[in-house]
Amino acid sequence: MSENTVHLDLGSGPTGLDVYQSTVGQPGFDIRKLRATTGYVTFDPGFGNTASAHSSITYIDGAAGVLLHRGYRIEDLAQQCSFLEISYLLLYGSLPTAAELATWTDQIGSQTLLNEEMRSFFDAFPRRSHPMAVLASATNAISTFYDVYRRPMRADEIDAGARTLIAKLPTVASWAYKKSIGEPYVYPDAKLGYVENFLHMMFATPVEETTIDPVVVKALNVLLILHADHEMNCSTSTVRGVGSSRANMFTSVAAGMGALWGPLHGGANQAVIEMLQAIHDDPDATIESTIARAKDKNDEFRLMGFGHRVYSNYDPRARVLASFAEDVLARMGQDDPLLEIARELEAAALSDDYFVDHKLFPNVDYYSGIIFRALGFPLRMFTVLFAIGRLPGWIAHWMEMNLDPETRIMRPRQLYIGEPERPFPALDDR
Ligand code: ACO
């Protein structure tokens, strides 16, 4: 076997497959010609063993529990950066200088306003709409109000589209929330920073000034950073997949939001709180019975906020959040009984053979909801907050996919197990 080739023998002699090295992490071999040369396709539901692209944005060492963005450890970024700094890093590959950051912040800050006609769009949704549905629809709709973004092709248009989306998403998110509670929409305030402005639009009302607590700003900044990217996860792969048909960035991101909403992905942050609340409220539910249900293969219940396709160790984002939750609650002068339940449930799971053998640890969604609650966000906004955080990651991947000469329209194969060709029966003969 040559250093750069692996050989696969399917019965008619070895087929050479080129090996690609990664900078760090596992190598891969190229199967693009496998079907043409051997007649075989590969079978990989959920693409758990398939690298869909070369990427230089994020690296995860799942066994060690390490997460790097553009080579920097998530723990360092979360402690020392602003969310807009991370957005710049993900999109452009390097941390901004002070001057670059100032320009970038100004550019984002100047574009937070939505086209006024968007108001009627929010008005049209039913009052009880889930804000994730409104968020995804409105994100798609932005491209219809800003003509150029329907089909941005030139690099400057793509950059402007990225800034527009990052600038406007908090406005869209807060208006989706205001709609759901029947309060008037609050306009952005250009004097405020990115996170402050979002909190202002979420919580201000025409009759009451909001005081923006710096503890909340700092905590939300960390939370958004911790959600900013996670390489080829379900929503990001969706963004890439939709974008691979040359759909525009706005539509691709809106599709990613749909993927994120599911409870096995970003919707888990809402599901975790619902699970903890159910344990709290149900006198018959105990930590032991919850663990037993999660292990029972006849019960579709899973321990929400536990397990991950890539991590076989503690998710480093969850590690940050586990200690951060206590800190935020203490600073906010709050005591949340769900945190206690979460701690007990985690301890019970981590010492249970099933969870140990399956290498199931808390993921980012396990503690994030407890912090979102403490910061005053309603449950139905949790996945929206995840989406605001994940936006720069989605855009960075869309941009990388768009520039990559190896990108092809996403179109997997299948193993057909239906009927072979058969004669068509007339209606009376069926
Ligand atoms: N509770 C109980 N058992 C679990 C859990 C869980 N949370 N997660 C995985 N398992 C078990 C499975 O039952 C399976 O057991 P088996 O091999 O004995 O049949 C084994 O672990 C592997 O599970 P898969 O579903 O094959 O793992 P996959 O990589 O496909 O799924 C996922 C990963 C979806 C995250 C899964 O762990 C899960 O459902 N977790 C709960 C939902 C959740 O927290 N999602 C958020 C993920 S993080 C994020 O998206 C931001």
GROMACS .gro file of C-alpha atoms and ligand atoms in nm:
model
  481
    1MET     CA    1   0.000   0.000   0.000
    2SER     CA    2   0.150   0.335  -0.099
    3GLU     CA    3   0.164   0.611   0.158
    4ASN     CA    4  -0.100   0.807  -0.028
    5THR     CA    5  -0.324   0.524  -0.137
    6VAL     CA    6  -0.537   0.263   0.038
    7HIS     CA    7  -0.638  -0.052  -0.143
    8LEU     CA    8  -0.982  -0.200  -0.123
    9ASP     CA    9  -1.032  -0.551  -0.255
   10LEU     CA   10  -1.392  -0.618  -0.357
   11GLY     CA   11  -1.314  -0.955  -0.508
   12SER     CA   12  -1.174  -0.854  -0.845
   13GLY     CA   13  -0.838  -0.724  -0.731
   14PRO     CA   14  -0.742  -0.419  -0.528
   15THR     CA   15  -0.877  -0.073  -0.614
   16GLY     CA   16  -0.648   0.216  -0.518
   17LEU     CA   17  -0.813   0.500  -0.330
   18ASP     CA   18  -0.628   0.828  -0.275
   19VAL     CA   19  -0.568   0.926   0.085
   20TYR     CA   20  -0.614   1.284   0.203
   21GLN     CA   21  -0.443   1.396   0.521
   22SER     CA   22  -0.595   1.641   0.769
   23THR     CA   23  -0.383   1.901   0.950
   24VAL     CA   24  -0.494   1.732   1.272
   25GLY     CA   25  -0.730   1.442   1.314
   26GLN     CA   26  -0.817   1.143   1.104
   27PRO     CA   27  -0.721   1.106   0.737
   28GLY     CA   28  -0.978   1.009   0.476
   29PHE     CA   29  -0.977   0.821   0.147
   30ASP     CA   30  -1.146   0.936  -0.168
   31ILE     CA   31  -1.440   0.722  -0.278
   32ARG     CA   32  -1.570   0.953  -0.549
   33LYS     CA   33  -1.477   0.711  -0.829
   34LEU     CA   34  -1.559   0.394  -0.635
   35ARG     CA   35  -1.899   0.336  -0.797
   36ALA     CA   36  -1.767   0.401  -1.146
   37THR     CA   37  -1.470   0.167  -1.101
   38THR     CA   38  -1.622  -0.110  -0.887
   39GLY     CA   39  -2.002  -0.079  -0.913
   40TYR     CA   40  -2.034  -0.038  -0.536
   41VAL     CA   41  -2.168   0.255  -0.338
   42THR     CA   42  -2.092   0.305   0.032
   43PHE     CA   43  -2.366   0.282   0.297
   44ASP     CA   44  -2.351   0.541   0.575
   45PRO     CA   45  -2.688   0.658   0.712
   46GLY     CA   46  -2.651   0.990   0.890
   47PHE     CA   47  -2.306   1.026   0.727
   48GLY     CA   48  -2.140   0.928   1.055
   49ASN     CA   49  -1.827   0.810   0.874
   50THR     CA   50  -1.828   1.042   0.576
   51ALA     CA   51  -1.626   1.361   0.532
   52SER     CA   52  -1.838   1.579   0.305
   53ALA     CA   53  -1.576   1.852   0.239
   54HIS     CA   54  -1.234   1.986   0.321
   55SER     CA   55  -1.284   2.257   0.583
   56SER     CA   56  -1.055   2.489   0.778
   57ILE     CA   57  -1.308   2.650   1.013
   58THR     CA   58  -1.351   2.422   1.314
   59TYR     CA   59  -1.176   2.115   1.450
   60ILE     CA   60  -1.323   1.879   1.710
   61ASP     CA   61  -1.128   1.605   1.886
   62GLY     CA   62  -1.429   1.412   2.011
   63ALA     CA   63  -1.228   1.161   2.215
   64ALA     CA   64  -1.033   1.431   2.399
   65GLY     CA   65  -1.323   1.678   2.426
   66VAL     CA   66  -1.141   1.956   2.240
   67LEU     CA   67  -1.301   2.221   2.018
   68LEU     CA   68  -1.096   2.467   1.812
   69HIS     CA   69  -1.219   2.750   1.591
   70ARG     CA   70  -0.954   2.848   1.334
   71GLY     CA   71  -0.704   2.681   1.570
   72TYR     CA   72  -0.808   2.860   1.891
   73ARG     CA   73  -0.951   2.674   2.191
   74ILE     CA   74  -1.318   2.746   2.262
   75GLU     CA   75  -1.240   2.805   2.632
   76ASP     CA   76  -1.001   3.092   2.543
   77LEU     CA   77  -1.237   3.243   2.290
   78ALA     CA   78  -1.535   3.227   2.528
   79GLN     CA   79  -1.341   3.399   2.804
   80GLN     CA   80  -1.166   3.668   2.607
   81CYS     CA   81  -1.365   3.765   2.298
   82SER     CA   82  -1.685   3.934   2.197
   83PHE     CA   83  -1.935   3.749   1.983
   84LEU     CA   84  -1.869   3.984   1.690
   85GLU     CA   85  -1.496   3.908   1.716
   86ILE     CA   86  -1.574   3.535   1.689
   87SER     CA   87  -1.804   3.600   1.396
   88TYR     CA   88  -1.520   3.776   1.215
   89LEU     CA   89  -1.279   3.496   1.306
   90LEU     CA   90  -1.511   3.227   1.170
   91LEU     CA   91  -1.587   3.414   0.848
   92TYR     CA   92  -1.241   3.544   0.764
   93GLY     CA   93  -1.003   3.300   0.931
   94SER     CA   94  -0.812   3.532   1.165
   95LEU     CA   95  -0.889   3.736   1.473
   96PRO     CA   96  -0.958   4.098   1.381
   97THR     CA   97  -0.713   4.373   1.475
   98ALA     CA   98  -0.858   4.650   1.693
   99ALA     CA   99  -0.915   4.863   1.381
  100GLU     CA  100  -1.076   4.577   1.189
  101LEU     CA  101  -1.300   4.498   1.484
  102ALA     CA  102  -1.408   4.863   1.515
  103THR     CA  103  -1.499   4.877   1.145
  104TRP     CA  104  -1.675   4.541   1.157
  105THR     CA  105  -1.873   4.642   1.468
  106ASP     CA  106  -1.977   4.972   1.302
  107GLN     CA  107  -2.077   4.795   0.983
  108ILE     CA  108  -2.294   4.548   1.174
  109GLY     CA  109  -2.436   4.816   1.404
  110SER     CA  110  -2.545   5.033   1.112
  111GLN     CA  111  -2.756   4.758   0.953
  112THR     CA  112  -2.973   4.632   1.235
  113LEU     CA  113  -3.291   4.797   1.109
  114LEU     CA  114  -3.536   4.585   0.909
  115ASN     CA  115  -3.716   4.716   0.605
  116GLU     CA  116  -4.033   4.869   0.748
  117GLU     CA  117  -4.247   4.646   0.525
  118MET     CA  118  -4.119   4.347   0.724
  119ARG     CA  119  -4.355   4.458   1.003
  120SER     CA  120  -4.657   4.335   0.810
  121PHE     CA  121  -4.480   4.004   0.761
  122PHE     CA  122  -4.453   3.952   1.139
  123ASP     CA  123  -4.811   4.076   1.183
  124ALA     CA  124  -4.939   3.802   0.953
  125PHE     CA  125  -4.829   3.512   1.179
  126PRO     CA  126  -5.071   3.372   1.434
  127ARG     CA  127  -5.007   3.504   1.782
  128ARG     CA  128  -4.893   3.171   1.931
  129SER     CA  129  -4.645   3.093   1.654
  130HIS     CA  130  -4.328   2.928   1.774
  131PRO     CA  131  -4.053   3.192   1.732
  132MET     CA  132  -3.831   2.938   1.550
  133ALA     CA  133  -4.089   2.911   1.271
  134VAL     CA  134  -4.110   3.289   1.246
  135LEU     CA  135  -3.731   3.323   1.259
  136ALA     CA  136  -3.673   3.082   0.971
  137SER     CA  137  -3.950   3.234   0.759
  138ALA     CA  138  -3.835   3.591   0.822
  139THR     CA  139  -3.472   3.503   0.751
  140ASN     CA  140  -3.579   3.367   0.414
  141ALA     CA  141  -3.796   3.674   0.361
  142ILE     CA  142  -3.511   3.922   0.420
  143SER     CA  143  -3.372   3.833   0.078
  144THR     CA  144  -3.701   3.943  -0.083
  145PHE     CA  145  -3.676   4.287   0.077
  146TYR     CA  146  -3.309   4.339  -0.013
  147ASP     CA  147  -3.299   4.264  -0.379
  148VAL     CA  148  -2.927   4.206  -0.417
  149TYR     CA  149  -2.927   3.921  -0.166
  150ARG     CA  150  -3.159   3.706  -0.373
  151ARG     CA  151  -2.858   3.595  -0.568
  152PRO     CA  152  -2.537   3.743  -0.429
  153MET     CA  153  -2.247   3.622  -0.641
  154ARG     CA  154  -1.964   3.871  -0.617
  155ALA     CA  155  -1.735   3.855  -0.313
  156ASP     CA  156  -1.837   4.206  -0.199
  157GLU     CA  157  -2.207   4.116  -0.226
  158ILE     CA  158  -2.150   3.797  -0.027
  159ASP     CA  159  -1.962   3.990   0.244
  160ALA     CA  160  -2.242   4.247   0.255
  161GLY     CA  161  -2.499   3.967   0.276
  162ALA     CA  162  -2.311   3.811   0.568
  163ARG     CA  163  -2.304   4.145   0.753
  164THR     CA  164  -2.672   4.205   0.679
  165LEU     CA  165  -2.774   3.868   0.818
  166ILE     CA  166  -2.561   3.898   1.132
  167ALA     CA  167  -2.688   4.254   1.188
  168LYS     CA  168  -3.056   4.182   1.134
  169LEU     CA  169  -3.102   3.840   1.297
  170PRO     CA  170  -3.134   3.975   1.655
  171THR     CA  171  -3.399   4.220   1.531
  172VAL     CA  172  -3.585   3.938   1.357
  173ALA     CA  173  -3.554   3.717   1.667
  174SER     CA  174  -3.681   3.981   1.908
  175TRP     CA  175  -3.970   4.072   1.679
  176ALA     CA  176  -4.064   3.705   1.653
  177TYR     CA  177  -4.075   3.702   2.033
  178LYS     CA  178  -4.268   4.030   2.062
  179LYS     CA  179  -4.520   3.892   1.816
  180SER     CA  180  -4.564   3.578   2.027
  181ILE     CA  181  -4.647   3.779   2.340
  182GLY     CA  182  -4.853   4.050   2.171
  183GLU     CA  183  -4.618   4.340   2.253
  184PRO     CA  184  -4.512   4.614   2.009
  185TYR     CA  185  -4.191   4.560   1.816
  186VAL     CA  186  -3.893   4.754   1.953
  187TYR     CA  187  -3.654   4.918   1.706
  188PRO     CA  188  -3.279   4.866   1.733
  189ASP     CA  189  -3.068   5.132   1.900
  190ALA     CA  190  -2.743   5.208   1.715
  191LYS     CA  191  -2.579   5.334   2.034
  192LEU     CA  192  -2.588   4.987   2.188
  193GLY     CA  193  -2.352   4.694   2.137
  194TYR     CA  194  -2.466   4.376   1.959
  195VAL     CA  195  -2.577   4.185   2.269
  196GLU     CA  196  -2.714   4.493   2.453
  197ASN     CA  197  -2.917   4.587   2.150
  198PHE     CA  198  -3.072   4.242   2.131
  199LEU     CA  199  -3.165   4.254   2.500
  200HIS     CA  200  -3.311   4.602   2.450
  201MET     CA  201  -3.530   4.482   2.160
  202MET     CA  202  -3.635   4.173   2.357
  203PHE     CA  203  -3.730   4.333   2.685
  204ALA     CA  204  -3.805   4.706   2.637
  205THR     CA  205  -4.165   4.820   2.612
  206PRO     CA  206  -4.309   5.163   2.525
  207VAL     CA  207  -4.412   5.208   2.888
  208GLU     CA  208  -4.101   5.087   3.064
  209GLU     CA  209  -3.731   5.164   3.029
  210THR     CA  210  -3.514   4.853   3.032
  211THR     CA  211  -3.199   4.853   3.236
  212ILE     CA  212  -2.952   4.622   3.070
  213ASP     CA  213  -2.766   4.425   3.331
  214PRO     CA  214  -2.395   4.386   3.244
  215VAL     CA  215  -2.401   4.037   3.401
  216VAL     CA  216  -2.667   3.935   3.150
  217VAL     CA  217  -2.472   4.092   2.862
  218LYS     CA  218  -2.153   3.910   2.958
  219ALA     CA  219  -2.329   3.579   3.007
  220LEU     CA  220  -2.518   3.600   2.678
  221ASN     CA  221  -2.197   3.694   2.498
  222VAL     CA  222  -2.034   3.374   2.629
  223LEU     CA  223  -2.338   3.165   2.539
  224LEU     CA  224  -2.348   3.297   2.182
  225ILE     CA  225  -1.976   3.225   2.139
  226LEU     CA  226  -2.019   2.870   2.270
  227HIS     CA  227  -2.282   2.809   2.001
  228ALA     CA  228  -2.098   2.982   1.714
  229ASP     CA  229  -1.985   2.679   1.514
  230HIS     CA  230  -1.951   2.304   1.537
  231GLU     CA  231  -1.826   2.192   1.195
  232MET     CA  232  -2.053   1.956   0.993
  233ASN     CA  233  -2.345   1.922   1.237
  234CYS     CA  234  -2.699   1.864   1.107
  235SER     CA  235  -2.796   2.232   1.055
  236THR     CA  236  -2.459   2.331   0.906
  237SER     CA  237  -2.466   2.034   0.670
  238THR     CA  238  -2.816   2.147   0.574
  239VAL     CA  239  -2.691   2.500   0.503
  240ARG     CA  240  -2.411   2.355   0.292
  241GLY     CA  241  -2.643   2.109   0.121
  242VAL     CA  242  -2.899   2.373   0.027
  243GLY     CA  243  -2.622   2.613  -0.076
  244SER     CA  244  -2.468   2.343  -0.295
  245SER     CA  245  -2.759   2.391  -0.537
  246ARG     CA  246  -2.639   2.756  -0.557
  247ALA     CA  247  -2.934   2.872  -0.346
  248ASN     CA  248  -2.860   3.206  -0.182
  249MET     CA  249  -2.711   3.242   0.165
  250PHE     CA  250  -3.038   3.362   0.323
  251THR     CA  251  -3.242   3.067   0.200
  252SER     CA  252  -2.964   2.824   0.293
  253VAL     CA  253  -2.943   2.965   0.646
  254ALA     CA  254  -3.323   2.956   0.683
  255ALA     CA  255  -3.313   2.584   0.592
  256GLY     CA  256  -3.042   2.534   0.856
  257MET     CA  257  -3.274   2.691   1.113
  258GLY     CA  258  -3.533   2.426   1.030
  259ALA     CA  259  -3.276   2.154   1.097
  260LEU     CA  260  -3.167   2.321   1.419
  261TRP     CA  261  -3.521   2.331   1.557
  262GLY     CA  262  -3.544   1.952   1.595
  263PRO     CA  263  -3.512   1.816   1.952
  264LEU     CA  264  -3.217   1.593   1.859
  265HIS     CA  265  -3.023   1.906   1.759
  266GLY     CA  266  -3.068   2.266   1.884
  267GLY     CA  267  -3.426   2.202   1.999
  268ALA     CA  268  -3.269   1.993   2.276
  269ASN     CA  269  -3.211   2.306   2.488
  270GLN     CA  270  -3.588   2.351   2.520
  271ALA     CA  271  -3.639   1.974   2.562
  272VAL     CA  272  -3.386   1.958   2.850
  273ILE     CA  273  -3.578   2.216   3.052
  274GLU     CA  274  -3.907   2.040   2.976
  275MET     CA  275  -3.750   1.713   3.099
  276LEU     CA  276  -3.611   1.870   3.418
  277GLN     CA  277  -3.941   2.050   3.482
  278ALA     CA  278  -4.131   1.722   3.440
  279ILE     CA  279  -3.905   1.556   3.699
  280HIS     CA  280  -3.959   1.853   3.929
  281ASP     CA  281  -4.338   1.859   3.889
  282ASP     CA  282  -4.416   1.487   3.884
  283PRO     CA  283  -4.409   1.337   4.234
  284ASP     CA  284  -4.362   0.990   4.080
  285ALA     CA  285  -4.061   1.087   3.865
  286THR     CA  286  -3.722   1.034   4.026
  287ILE     CA  287  -3.364   1.055   3.908
  288GLU     CA  288  -3.353   0.673   3.910
  289SER     CA  289  -3.675   0.632   3.710
  290THR     CA  290  -3.556   0.891   3.455
  291ILE     CA  291  -3.225   0.708   3.407
  292ALA     CA  292  -3.412   0.377   3.379
  293ARG     CA  293  -3.644   0.522   3.111
  294ALA     CA  294  -3.345   0.659   2.914
  295LYS     CA  295  -3.189   0.310   2.910
  296ASP     CA  296  -3.511   0.127   2.822
  297LYS     CA  297  -3.499   0.038   2.451
  298ASN     CA  298  -3.879   0.002   2.450
  299ASP     CA  299  -3.921   0.362   2.563
  300GLU     CA  300  -3.840   0.633   2.308
  301PHE     CA  301  -3.741   0.871   2.590
  302ARG     CA  302  -3.375   0.979   2.585
  303LEU     CA  303  -3.181   1.180   2.835
  304MET     CA  304  -3.201   1.515   2.662
  305GLY     CA  305  -2.879   1.716   2.656
  306PHE     CA  306  -2.677   1.393   2.670
  307GLY     CA  307  -2.486   1.219   2.394
  308HIS     CA  308  -2.322   1.347   2.080
  309ARG     CA  309  -2.227   1.209   1.740
  310VAL     CA  310  -1.869   1.338   1.770
  311TYR     CA  311  -1.788   1.359   2.142
  312SER     CA  312  -1.711   1.041   2.329
  313ASN     CA  313  -1.597   1.264   2.614
  314TYR     CA  314  -1.736   1.565   2.798
  315ASP     CA  315  -1.836   1.834   2.546
  316PRO     CA  316  -1.598   2.126   2.624
  317ARG     CA  317  -1.886   2.372   2.577
  318ALA     CA  318  -2.090   2.186   2.839
  319ARG     CA  319  -1.788   2.190   3.070
  320VAL     CA  320  -1.775   2.571   3.048
  321LEU     CA  321  -2.152   2.596   3.096
  322ALA     CA  322  -2.165   2.354   3.390
  323SER     CA  323  -1.958   2.589   3.607
  324PHE     CA  324  -2.095   2.902   3.442
  325ALA     CA  325  -2.456   2.811   3.535
  326GLU     CA  326  -2.382   2.829   3.907
  327ASP     CA  327  -2.188   3.151   3.861
  328VAL     CA  328  -2.465   3.323   3.662
  329LEU     CA  329  -2.735   3.213   3.905
  330ALA     CA  330  -2.530   3.345   4.199
  331ARG     CA  331  -2.466   3.678   4.024
  332MET     CA  332  -2.834   3.709   3.937
  333GLY     CA  333  -2.923   3.627   4.301
  334GLN     CA  334  -3.132   3.332   4.183
  335ASP     CA  335  -3.182   2.979   4.295
  336ASP     CA  336  -3.318   2.738   4.034
  337PRO     CA  337  -3.435   2.396   4.157
  338LEU     CA  338  -3.383   2.265   3.802
  339LEU     CA  339  -3.007   2.317   3.838
  340GLU     CA  340  -3.001   2.086   4.138
  341ILE     CA  341  -3.200   1.825   3.946
  342ALA     CA  342  -2.968   1.863   3.646
  343ARG     CA  343  -2.662   1.807   3.867
  344GLU     CA  344  -2.812   1.497   4.031
  345LEU     CA  345  -2.920   1.357   3.696
  346GLU     CA  346  -2.575   1.416   3.549
  347ALA     CA  347  -2.401   1.250   3.845
  348ALA     CA  348  -2.636   0.951   3.824
  349ALA     CA  349  -2.585   0.915   3.448
  350LEU     CA  350  -2.206   0.949   3.463
  351SER     CA  351  -2.185   0.669   3.719
  352ASP     CA  352  -2.426   0.439   3.537
  353ASP     CA  353  -2.277   0.154   3.331
  354TYR     CA  354  -2.506   0.220   3.032
  355PHE     CA  355  -2.394   0.583   2.999
  356VAL     CA  356  -2.031   0.493   3.071
  357ASP     CA  357  -2.029   0.209   2.814
  358HIS     CA  358  -2.206   0.422   2.551
  359LYS     CA  359  -1.971   0.715   2.628
  360LEU     CA  360  -2.264   0.952   2.681
  361PHE     CA  361  -2.179   1.287   2.839
  362PRO     CA  362  -2.362   1.620   2.872
  363ASN     CA  363  -2.361   1.823   2.551
  364VAL     CA  364  -2.391   2.200   2.503
  365ASP     CA  365  -2.769   2.191   2.548
  366TYR     CA  366  -2.764   2.033   2.893
  367TYR     CA  367  -2.685   2.346   3.098
  368SER     CA  368  -2.750   2.627   2.846
  369GLY     CA  369  -3.126   2.636   2.910
  370ILE     CA  370  -3.079   2.683   3.283
  371ILE     CA  371  -2.866   2.990   3.209
  372PHE     CA  372  -3.107   3.123   2.943
  373ARG     CA  373  -3.385   3.094   3.205
  374ALA     CA  374  -3.180   3.277   3.464
  375LEU     CA  375  -3.115   3.557   3.214
  376GLY     CA  376  -3.491   3.601   3.171
  377PHE     CA  377  -3.549   3.431   2.835
  378PRO     CA  378  -3.870   3.235   2.787
  379LEU     CA  379  -3.843   2.865   2.700
  380ARG     CA  380  -3.964   2.901   2.342
  381MET     CA  381  -3.678   3.141   2.266
  382PHE     CA  382  -3.398   2.902   2.364
  383THR     CA  383  -3.347   2.750   2.019
  384VAL     CA  384  -3.372   3.099   1.868
  385LEU     CA  385  -3.080   3.202   2.091
  386PHE     CA  386  -2.888   2.900   1.965
  387ALA     CA  387  -2.962   3.014   1.609
  388ILE     CA  388  -2.831   3.366   1.671
  389GLY     CA  389  -2.514   3.211   1.810
  390ARG     CA  390  -2.479   2.958   1.525
  391LEU     CA  391  -2.535   3.214   1.249
  392PRO     CA  392  -2.168   3.306   1.188
  393GLY     CA  393  -2.082   2.936   1.168
  394TRP     CA  394  -2.353   2.873   0.910
  395ILE     CA  395  -2.239   3.171   0.704
  396ALA     CA  396  -1.870   3.077   0.730
  397HIS     CA  397  -1.954   2.728   0.601
  398TRP     CA  398  -2.175   2.865   0.324
  399MET     CA  399  -1.889   3.092   0.215
  400GLU     CA  400  -1.633   2.812   0.231
  401MET     CA  401  -1.864   2.580   0.037
  402ASN     CA  402  -1.930   2.852  -0.220
  403LEU     CA  403  -1.557   2.909  -0.284
  404ASP     CA  404  -1.455   2.543  -0.280
  405PRO     CA  405  -1.387   2.415  -0.634
  406GLU     CA  406  -1.467   2.061  -0.512
  407THR     CA  407  -1.826   2.153  -0.416
  408ARG     CA  408  -2.086   1.955  -0.609
  409ILE     CA  409  -2.460   1.964  -0.564
  410MET     CA  410  -2.541   1.744  -0.263
  411ARG     CA  411  -2.692   1.428  -0.400
  412PRO     CA  412  -2.631   1.104  -0.208
  413ARG     CA  413  -2.701   0.760  -0.351
  414GLN     CA  414  -2.934   0.499  -0.200
  415LEU     CA  415  -2.965   0.125  -0.159
  416TYR     CA  416  -3.304   0.058  -0.313
  417ILE     CA  417  -3.503  -0.207  -0.124
  418GLY     CA  418  -3.844  -0.155  -0.286
  419GLU     CA  419  -4.023  -0.366  -0.547
  420PRO     CA  420  -3.835  -0.448  -0.864
  421GLU     CA  421  -4.015  -0.358  -1.186
  422ARG     CA  422  -4.359  -0.525  -1.206
  423PRO     CA  423  -4.660  -0.517  -1.442
  424PHE     CA  424  -4.910  -0.234  -1.390
  425PRO     CA  425  -5.257  -0.370  -1.287
  426ALA     CA  426  -5.571  -0.192  -1.409
  427LEU     CA  427  -5.796  -0.048  -1.135
  428ASP     CA  428  -6.046  -0.340  -1.151
  429ASP     CA  429  -5.765  -0.596  -1.116
  430ARG     CA  430  -5.621  -0.461  -0.786
  431ACO     N1  431  -3.009   0.889   2.620
  431ACO     C1  432  -3.007   0.755   2.616
  431ACO     N2  433  -2.941   0.681   2.525
  431ACO     C2  434  -2.873   0.748   2.430
  431ACO     C3  435  -2.870   0.889   2.425
  431ACO     C4  436  -2.940   0.960   2.525
  431ACO     N3  437  -2.940   1.093   2.527
  431ACO     N4  438  -2.795   0.927   2.321
  431ACO     C5  439  -2.752   0.816   2.261
  431ACO     N5  440  -2.799   0.707   2.327
  431ACO     C6  441  -2.769   0.567   2.296
  431ACO     C7  442  -2.857   0.515   2.182
  431ACO     O1  443  -2.978   0.461   2.231
  431ACO     C8  444  -2.767   0.413   2.119
  431ACO     O2  445  -2.769   0.299   2.201
  431ACO     P1  446  -2.748   0.149   2.137
  431ACO     O3  447  -2.618   0.155   2.062
  431ACO     O4  448  -2.745   0.061   2.256
  431ACO     O5  449  -2.867   0.126   2.046
  431ACO     C9  450  -2.628   0.475   2.131
  431ACO     O6  451  -2.636   0.560   2.247
  431ACO    C10  452  -2.584   0.559   2.012
  431ACO     O7  453  -2.687   0.653   1.987
  431ACO     P2  454  -2.718   0.709   1.843
  431ACO     O8  455  -2.857   0.762   1.843
  431ACO     O9  456  -2.683   0.608   1.739
  431ACO    O10  457  -2.612   0.826   1.835
  431ACO     P3  458  -2.613   0.943   1.729
  431ACO    O11  459  -2.473   0.986   1.714
  431ACO    O12  460  -2.687   0.902   1.608
  431ACO    O13  461  -2.702   1.055   1.804
  431ACO    C11  462  -2.766   1.233   1.943
  431ACO    C12  463  -2.650   1.163   1.869
  431ACO    C13  464  -2.880   1.259   1.845
  431ACO    C14  465  -2.714   1.367   1.995
  431ACO    C15  466  -2.814   1.143   2.060
  431ACO    O14  467  -2.710   1.126   2.153
  431ACO    C16  468  -2.938   1.199   2.130
  431ACO    O15  469  -3.050   1.172   2.086
  431ACO     N6  470  -2.920   1.279   2.238
  431ACO    C17  471  -3.032   1.345   2.305
  431ACO    C18  472  -3.073   1.470   2.228
  431ACO    C19  473  -2.971   1.582   2.242
  431ACO    O16  474  -2.926   1.614   2.351
  431ACO     N7  475  -2.939   1.645   2.129
  431ACO    C20  476  -2.845   1.759   2.125
  431ACO    C21  477  -2.715   1.718   2.064
  431ACO     S1  478  -2.598   1.850   2.068
  431ACO    C22  479  -2.647   1.950   1.947
  431ACO    O17  480  -2.702   1.917   1.848
  431ACO    C23  481  -2.628   2.092   1.965
   0.00000   0.00000   0.00000
